[in-house]
Amino acid sequence: LWVVMELMDGGCLTEILEHFANLRMTEAQIAYVARETLQALVYIHSLHRIHRDIKSDNILLNSKGEVKIADFGY
């Protein structure tokens, strides 16, 4: 079984926050990540699917500022 998805070169949110210990996300950045995550969940729920493990390890970012949800239990 192969699972293929696009490259999210920023890594997961946890890695970014741990790697850059002095980095503090601004309120606007937090709001952006939260909004994008919630929009993804709305889409997933519209397909009658659920993601039972939403956490910073499963929120992926890329250099374009895009936010994606990962880890659907494969």
Short mmCIF file of the N, C-alpha and C atoms (twelve columns), coordinates in Angstrom:
data_MODEL
# 
_entry.id   MODEL 
# 
loop_
_atom_site.group_PDB 
_atom_site.id 
_atom_site.type_symbol 
_atom_site.label_atom_id 
_atom_site.label_alt_id 
_atom_site.label_comp_id 
_atom_site.label_asym_id 
_atom_site.label_seq_id 
_atom_site.Cartn_x 
_atom_site.Cartn_y 
_atom_site.Cartn_z 
_atom_site.pdbx_PDB_model_num 
ATOM 1   N N  . LEU A 1  0.849   -1.169 0.000  1 
ATOM 2   C CA . LEU A 1  0.000   0.000  0.000  1 
ATOM 3   C C  . LEU A 1  0.897   1.235  0.000  1 
ATOM 4   N N  . TRP A 2  0.643   2.136  -0.904 1 
ATOM 5   C CA . TRP A 2  1.379   3.395  -0.985 1 
ATOM 6   C C  . TRP A 2  0.415   4.551  -0.734 1 
ATOM 7   N N  . VAL A 3  0.818   5.445  0.122  1 
ATOM 8   C CA . VAL A 3  0.058   6.671  0.342  1 
ATOM 9   C C  . VAL A 3  0.901   7.816  -0.202 1 
ATOM 10  N N  . VAL A 4  0.336   8.559  -1.127 1 
ATOM 11  C CA . VAL A 4  1.073   9.637  -1.782 1 
ATOM 12  C C  . VAL A 4  0.363   10.950 -1.495 1 
ATOM 13  N N  . MET A 5  1.131   11.938 -1.057 1 
ATOM 14  C CA . MET A 5  0.575   13.279 -0.884 1 
ATOM 15  C C  . MET A 5  1.656   14.302 -1.209 1 
ATOM 16  N N  . GLU A 6  1.236   15.508 -1.401 1 
ATOM 17  C CA . GLU A 6  2.191   16.545 -1.774 1 
ATOM 18  C C  . GLU A 6  3.186   16.822 -0.648 1 
ATOM 19  N N  . LEU A 7  4.322   17.361 -1.025 1 
ATOM 20  C CA . LEU A 7  5.367   17.695 -0.063 1 
ATOM 21  C C  . LEU A 7  4.966   18.930 0.739  1 
ATOM 22  N N  . MET A 8  4.987   18.788 2.046  1 
ATOM 23  C CA . MET A 8  4.738   19.919 2.936  1 
ATOM 24  C C  . MET A 8  6.089   20.227 3.587  1 
ATOM 25  N N  . ASP A 9  6.877   21.055 2.923  1 
ATOM 26  C CA . ASP A 9  8.276   21.261 3.286  1 
ATOM 27  C C  . ASP A 9  8.493   21.985 4.608  1 
ATOM 28  N N  . GLY A 10 7.451   22.545 5.190  1 
ATOM 29  C CA . GLY A 10 7.599   23.207 6.487  1 
ATOM 30  C C  . GLY A 10 7.575   22.227 7.647  1 
ATOM 31  N N  . GLY A 11 7.046   21.043 7.400  1 
ATOM 32  C CA . GLY A 11 6.943   20.043 8.459  1 
ATOM 33  C C  . GLY A 11 5.676   20.252 9.281  1 
ATOM 34  N N  . CYS A 12 5.628   19.548 10.389 1 
ATOM 35  C CA . CYS A 12 4.443   19.675 11.234 1 
ATOM 36  C C  . CYS A 12 4.604   20.853 12.198 1 
ATOM 37  N N  . LEU A 13 3.491   21.318 12.693 1 
ATOM 38  C CA . LEU A 13 3.478   22.479 13.585 1 
ATOM 39  C C  . LEU A 13 4.316   22.221 14.840 1 
ATOM 40  N N  . THR A 14 4.267   21.015 15.365 1 
ATOM 41  C CA . THR A 14 5.048   20.670 16.558 1 
ATOM 42  C C  . THR A 14 6.542   20.851 16.309 1 
ATOM 43  N N  . GLU A 15 7.036   20.322 15.180 1 
ATOM 44  C CA . GLU A 15 8.466   20.431 14.858 1 
ATOM 45  C C  . GLU A 15 8.903   21.884 14.747 1 
ATOM 46  N N  . ILE A 16 8.090   22.698 14.127 1 
ATOM 47  C CA . ILE A 16 8.438   24.108 13.960 1 
ATOM 48  C C  . ILE A 16 8.541   24.797 15.313 1 
ATOM 49  N N  . LEU A 17 7.566   24.569 16.171 1 
ATOM 50  C CA . LEU A 17 7.563   25.227 17.474 1 
ATOM 51  C C  . LEU A 17 8.669   24.697 18.387 1 
ATOM 52  N N  . GLU A 18 9.009   23.412 18.281 1 
ATOM 53  C CA . GLU A 18 10.090  22.856 19.102 1 
ATOM 54  C C  . GLU A 18 11.466  23.233 18.564 1 
ATOM 55  N N  . HIS A 19 11.622  23.265 17.246 1 
ATOM 56  C CA . HIS A 19 12.918  23.564 16.644 1 
ATOM 57  C C  . HIS A 19 13.322  25.023 16.873 1 
ATOM 58  N N  . PHE A 20 12.354  25.892 16.846 1 
ATOM 59  C CA . PHE A 20 12.606  27.311 17.067 1 
ATOM 60  C C  . PHE A 20 12.014  27.694 18.420 1 
ATOM 61  N N  . ALA A 21 12.728  27.341 19.489 1 
ATOM 62  C CA . ALA A 21 12.220  27.531 20.854 1 
ATOM 63  C C  . ALA A 21 11.904  28.998 21.160 1 
ATOM 64  N N  . ASN A 22 12.637  29.917 20.549 1 
ATOM 65  C CA . ASN A 22 12.403  31.339 20.806 1 
ATOM 66  C C  . ASN A 22 11.280  31.918 19.956 1 
ATOM 67  N N  . LEU A 23 10.779  31.123 19.019 1 
ATOM 68  C CA . LEU A 23 9.717   31.588 18.140 1 
ATOM 69  C C  . LEU A 23 8.388   31.597 18.883 1 
ATOM 70  N N  . ARG A 24 7.714   32.697 18.827 1 
ATOM 71  C CA . ARG A 24 6.377   32.833 19.385 1 
ATOM 72  C C  . ARG A 24 5.453   33.207 18.240 1 
ATOM 73  N N  . MET A 25 4.428   32.424 18.037 1 
ATOM 74  C CA . MET A 25 3.463   32.750 16.992 1 
ATOM 75  C C  . MET A 25 2.640   33.952 17.436 1 
ATOM 76  N N  . THR A 26 2.390   34.829 16.504 1 
ATOM 77  C CA . THR A 26 1.542   35.972 16.814 1 
ATOM 78  C C  . THR A 26 0.082   35.504 16.852 1 
ATOM 79  N N  . GLU A 27 -0.771  36.343 17.399 1 
ATOM 80  C CA . GLU A 27 -2.192  35.996 17.456 1 
ATOM 81  C C  . GLU A 27 -2.759  35.818 16.040 1 
ATOM 82  N N  . ALA A 28 -2.300  36.618 15.106 1 
ATOM 83  C CA . ALA A 28 -2.761  36.508 13.718 1 
ATOM 84  C C  . ALA A 28 -2.323  35.179 13.099 1 
ATOM 85  N N  . GLN A 29 -1.103  34.740 13.380 1 
ATOM 86  C CA . GLN A 29 -0.620  33.459 12.862 1 
ATOM 87  C C  . GLN A 29 -1.403  32.295 13.457 1 
ATOM 88  N N  . ILE A 30 -1.664  32.369 14.752 1 
ATOM 89  C CA . ILE A 30 -2.444  31.321 15.416 1 
ATOM 90  C C  . ILE A 30 -3.848  31.272 14.815 1 
ATOM 91  N N  . ALA A 31 -4.440  32.432 14.616 1 
ATOM 92  C CA . ALA A 31 -5.787  32.500 14.035 1 
ATOM 93  C C  . ALA A 31 -5.805  31.921 12.624 1 
ATOM 94  N N  . TYR A 32 -4.759  32.201 11.850 1 
ATOM 95  C CA . TYR A 32 -4.676  31.682 10.483 1 
ATOM 96  C C  . TYR A 32 -4.615  30.155 10.479 1 
ATOM 97  N N  . VAL A 33 -3.741  29.586 11.302 1 
ATOM 98  C CA . VAL A 33 -3.611  28.127 11.369 1 
ATOM 99  C C  . VAL A 33 -4.916  27.505 11.867 1 
ATOM 100 N N  . ALA A 34 -5.540  28.117 12.847 1 
ATOM 101 C CA . ALA A 34 -6.809  27.606 13.368 1 
ATOM 102 C C  . ALA A 34 -7.892  27.664 12.297 1 
ATOM 103 N N  . ARG A 35 -7.977  28.782 11.577 1 
ATOM 104 C CA . ARG A 35 -8.991  28.918 10.526 1 
ATOM 105 C C  . ARG A 35 -8.803  27.884 9.426  1 
ATOM 106 N N  . GLU A 36 -7.575  27.723 8.964  1 
ATOM 107 C CA . GLU A 36 -7.293  26.757 7.900  1 
ATOM 108 C C  . GLU A 36 -7.581  25.327 8.352  1 
ATOM 109 N N  . THR A 37 -7.250  25.020 9.598  1 
ATOM 110 C CA . THR A 37 -7.525  23.691 10.150 1 
ATOM 111 C C  . THR A 37 -9.025  23.453 10.232 1 
ATOM 112 N N  . LEU A 38 -9.758  24.443 10.696 1 
ATOM 113 C CA . LEU A 38 -11.210 24.302 10.802 1 
ATOM 114 C C  . LEU A 38 -11.870 24.189 9.428  1 
ATOM 115 N N  . GLN A 39 -11.362 24.912 8.440  1 
ATOM 116 C CA . GLN A 39 -11.902 24.771 7.088  1 
ATOM 117 C C  . GLN A 39 -11.672 23.365 6.549  1 
ATOM 118 N N  . ALA A 40 -10.515 22.803 6.847  1 
ATOM 119 C CA . ALA A 40 -10.229 21.425 6.427  1 
ATOM 120 C C  . ALA A 40 -11.179 20.447 7.110  1 
ATOM 121 N N  . LEU A 41 -11.449 20.669 8.387  1 
ATOM 122 C CA . LEU A 41 -12.370 19.796 9.111  1 
ATOM 123 C C  . LEU A 41 -13.800 19.911 8.573  1 
ATOM 124 N N  . VAL A 42 -14.212 21.108 8.208  1 
ATOM 125 C CA . VAL A 42 -15.542 21.281 7.615  1 
ATOM 126 C C  . VAL A 42 -15.641 20.456 6.333  1 
ATOM 127 N N  . TYR A 43 -14.597 20.503 5.519  1 
ATOM 128 C CA . TYR A 43 -14.588 19.723 4.277  1 
ATOM 129 C C  . TYR A 43 -14.634 18.229 4.571  1 
ATOM 130 N N  . ILE A 44 -13.804 17.782 5.483  1 
ATOM 131 C CA . ILE A 44 -13.777 16.356 5.828  1 
ATOM 132 C C  . ILE A 44 -15.140 15.906 6.355  1 
ATOM 133 N N  . HIS A 45 -15.734 16.708 7.208  1 
ATOM 134 C CA . HIS A 45 -17.040 16.362 7.773  1 
ATOM 135 C C  . HIS A 45 -18.132 16.370 6.706  1 
ATOM 136 N N  . SER A 46 -17.996 17.217 5.690  1 
ATOM 137 C CA . SER A 46 -18.986 17.234 4.608  1 
ATOM 138 C C  . SER A 46 -18.974 15.917 3.834  1 
ATOM 139 N N  . LEU A 47 -17.872 15.184 3.901  1 
ATOM 140 C CA . LEU A 47 -17.748 13.872 3.260  1 
ATOM 141 C C  . LEU A 47 -18.116 12.745 4.218  1 
ATOM 142 N N  . HIS A 48 -18.660 13.126 5.370  1 
ATOM 143 C CA . HIS A 48 -19.066 12.166 6.412  1 
ATOM 144 C C  . HIS A 48 -17.884 11.340 6.920  1 
ATOM 145 N N  . ARG A 49 -16.749 12.011 7.066  1 
ATOM 146 C CA . ARG A 49 -15.545 11.409 7.638  1 
ATOM 147 C C  . ARG A 49 -15.170 12.204 8.883  1 
ATOM 148 N N  . ILE A 50 -14.475 11.549 9.778  1 
ATOM 149 C CA . ILE A 50 -13.982 12.264 10.953 1 
ATOM 150 C C  . ILE A 50 -12.487 12.025 11.092 1 
ATOM 151 N N  . HIS A 51 -11.828 12.951 11.717 1 
ATOM 152 C CA . HIS A 51 -10.402 12.834 12.038 1 
ATOM 153 C C  . HIS A 51 -10.336 12.817 13.548 1 
ATOM 154 N N  . ARG A 52 -9.970  11.681 14.115 1 
ATOM 155 C CA . ARG A 52 -10.065 11.536 15.570 1 
ATOM 156 C C  . ARG A 52 -8.764  11.854 16.294 1 
ATOM 157 N N  . ASP A 53 -7.835  12.520 15.631 1 
ATOM 158 C CA . ASP A 53 -6.548  12.787 16.270 1 
ATOM 159 C C  . ASP A 53 -5.995  14.144 15.845 1 
ATOM 160 N N  . ILE A 54 -6.777  15.196 16.014 1 
ATOM 161 C CA . ILE A 54 -6.302  16.530 15.667 1 
ATOM 162 C C  . ILE A 54 -5.343  17.001 16.759 1 
ATOM 163 N N  . LYS A 55 -4.117  17.254 16.371 1 
ATOM 164 C CA . LYS A 55 -3.083  17.770 17.267 1 
ATOM 165 C C  . LYS A 55 -2.010  18.420 16.405 1 
ATOM 166 N N  . SER A 56 -1.100  19.124 17.018 1 
ATOM 167 C CA . SER A 56 -0.090  19.869 16.253 1 
ATOM 168 C C  . SER A 56 0.824   18.949 15.440 1 
ATOM 169 N N  . ASP A 57 0.974   17.696 15.852 1 
ATOM 170 C CA . ASP A 57 1.776   16.744 15.066 1 
ATOM 171 C C  . ASP A 57 1.127   16.442 13.721 1 
ATOM 172 N N  . ASN A 58 -0.182  16.601 13.619 1 
ATOM 173 C CA . ASN A 58 -0.913  16.263 12.407 1 
ATOM 174 C C  . ASN A 58 -1.337  17.481 11.601 1 
ATOM 175 N N  . ILE A 59 -0.814  18.639 11.951 1 
ATOM 176 C CA . ILE A 59 -1.054  19.860 11.176 1 
ATOM 177 C C  . ILE A 59 0.244   20.183 10.449 1 
ATOM 178 N N  . LEU A 60 0.196   20.100 9.128  1 
ATOM 179 C CA . LEU A 60 1.382   20.295 8.305  1 
ATOM 180 C C  . LEU A 60 1.358   21.670 7.652  1 
ATOM 181 N N  . LEU A 61 2.549   22.253 7.493  1 
ATOM 182 C CA . LEU A 61 2.700   23.571 6.879  1 
ATOM 183 C C  . LEU A 61 3.704   23.478 5.737  1 
ATOM 184 N N  . ASN A 62 3.564   24.372 4.765  1 
ATOM 185 C CA . ASN A 62 4.588   24.441 3.734  1 
ATOM 186 C C  . ASN A 62 5.109   25.868 3.604  1 
ATOM 187 N N  . SER A 63 6.085   26.048 2.736  1 
ATOM 188 C CA . SER A 63 6.733   27.356 2.605  1 
ATOM 189 C C  . SER A 63 5.816   28.406 1.979  1 
ATOM 190 N N  . LYS A 64 4.712   27.988 1.385  1 
ATOM 191 C CA . LYS A 64 3.748   28.930 0.807  1 
ATOM 192 C C  . LYS A 64 2.735   29.400 1.849  1 
ATOM 193 N N  . GLY A 65 2.796   28.841 3.045  1 
ATOM 194 C CA . GLY A 65 1.851   29.210 4.087  1 
ATOM 195 C C  . GLY A 65 0.594   28.369 4.097  1 
ATOM 196 N N  . GLU A 66 0.571   27.301 3.308  1 
ATOM 197 C CA . GLU A 66 -0.596  26.431 3.283  1 
ATOM 198 C C  . GLU A 66 -0.592  25.512 4.501  1 
ATOM 199 N N  . VAL A 67 -1.781  25.164 4.952  1 
ATOM 200 C CA . VAL A 67 -1.959  24.310 6.118  1 
ATOM 201 C C  . VAL A 67 -2.764  23.100 5.681  1 
ATOM 202 N N  . LYS A 68 -2.306  21.900 6.038  1 
ATOM 203 C CA . LYS A 68 -3.007  20.663 5.694  1 
ATOM 204 C C  . LYS A 68 -3.084  19.783 6.929  1 
ATOM 205 N N  . ILE A 69 -4.105  18.938 6.958  1 
ATOM 206 C CA . ILE A 69 -4.257  17.957 8.027  1 
ATOM 207 C C  . ILE A 69 -3.748  16.619 7.516  1 
ATOM 208 N N  . ALA A 70 -3.047  15.896 8.365  1 
ATOM 209 C CA . ALA A 70 -2.487  14.583 7.998  1 
ATOM 210 C C  . ALA A 70 -2.907  13.533 9.023  1 
ATOM 211 N N  . ASP A 71 -2.470  12.308 8.769  1 
ATOM 212 C CA . ASP A 71 -2.655  11.157 9.653  1 
ATOM 213 C C  . ASP A 71 -4.115  10.765 9.796  1 
ATOM 214 N N  . PHE A 72 -4.581  10.068 8.776  1 
ATOM 215 C CA . PHE A 72 -5.950  9.592  8.787  1 
ATOM 216 C C  . PHE A 72 -6.030  8.120  9.156  1 
ATOM 217 N N  . GLY A 73 -5.017  7.632  9.863  1 
ATOM 218 C CA . GLY A 73 -5.056  6.274  10.358 1 
ATOM 219 C C  . GLY A 73 -4.633  5.213  9.355  1 
ATOM 220 N N  . TYR A 74 -3.880  5.603  8.318  1 
ATOM 221 C CA . TYR A 74 -3.412  4.606  7.345  1 
ATOM 222 C C  . TYR A 74 -2.292  3.809  7.934  1 
# 
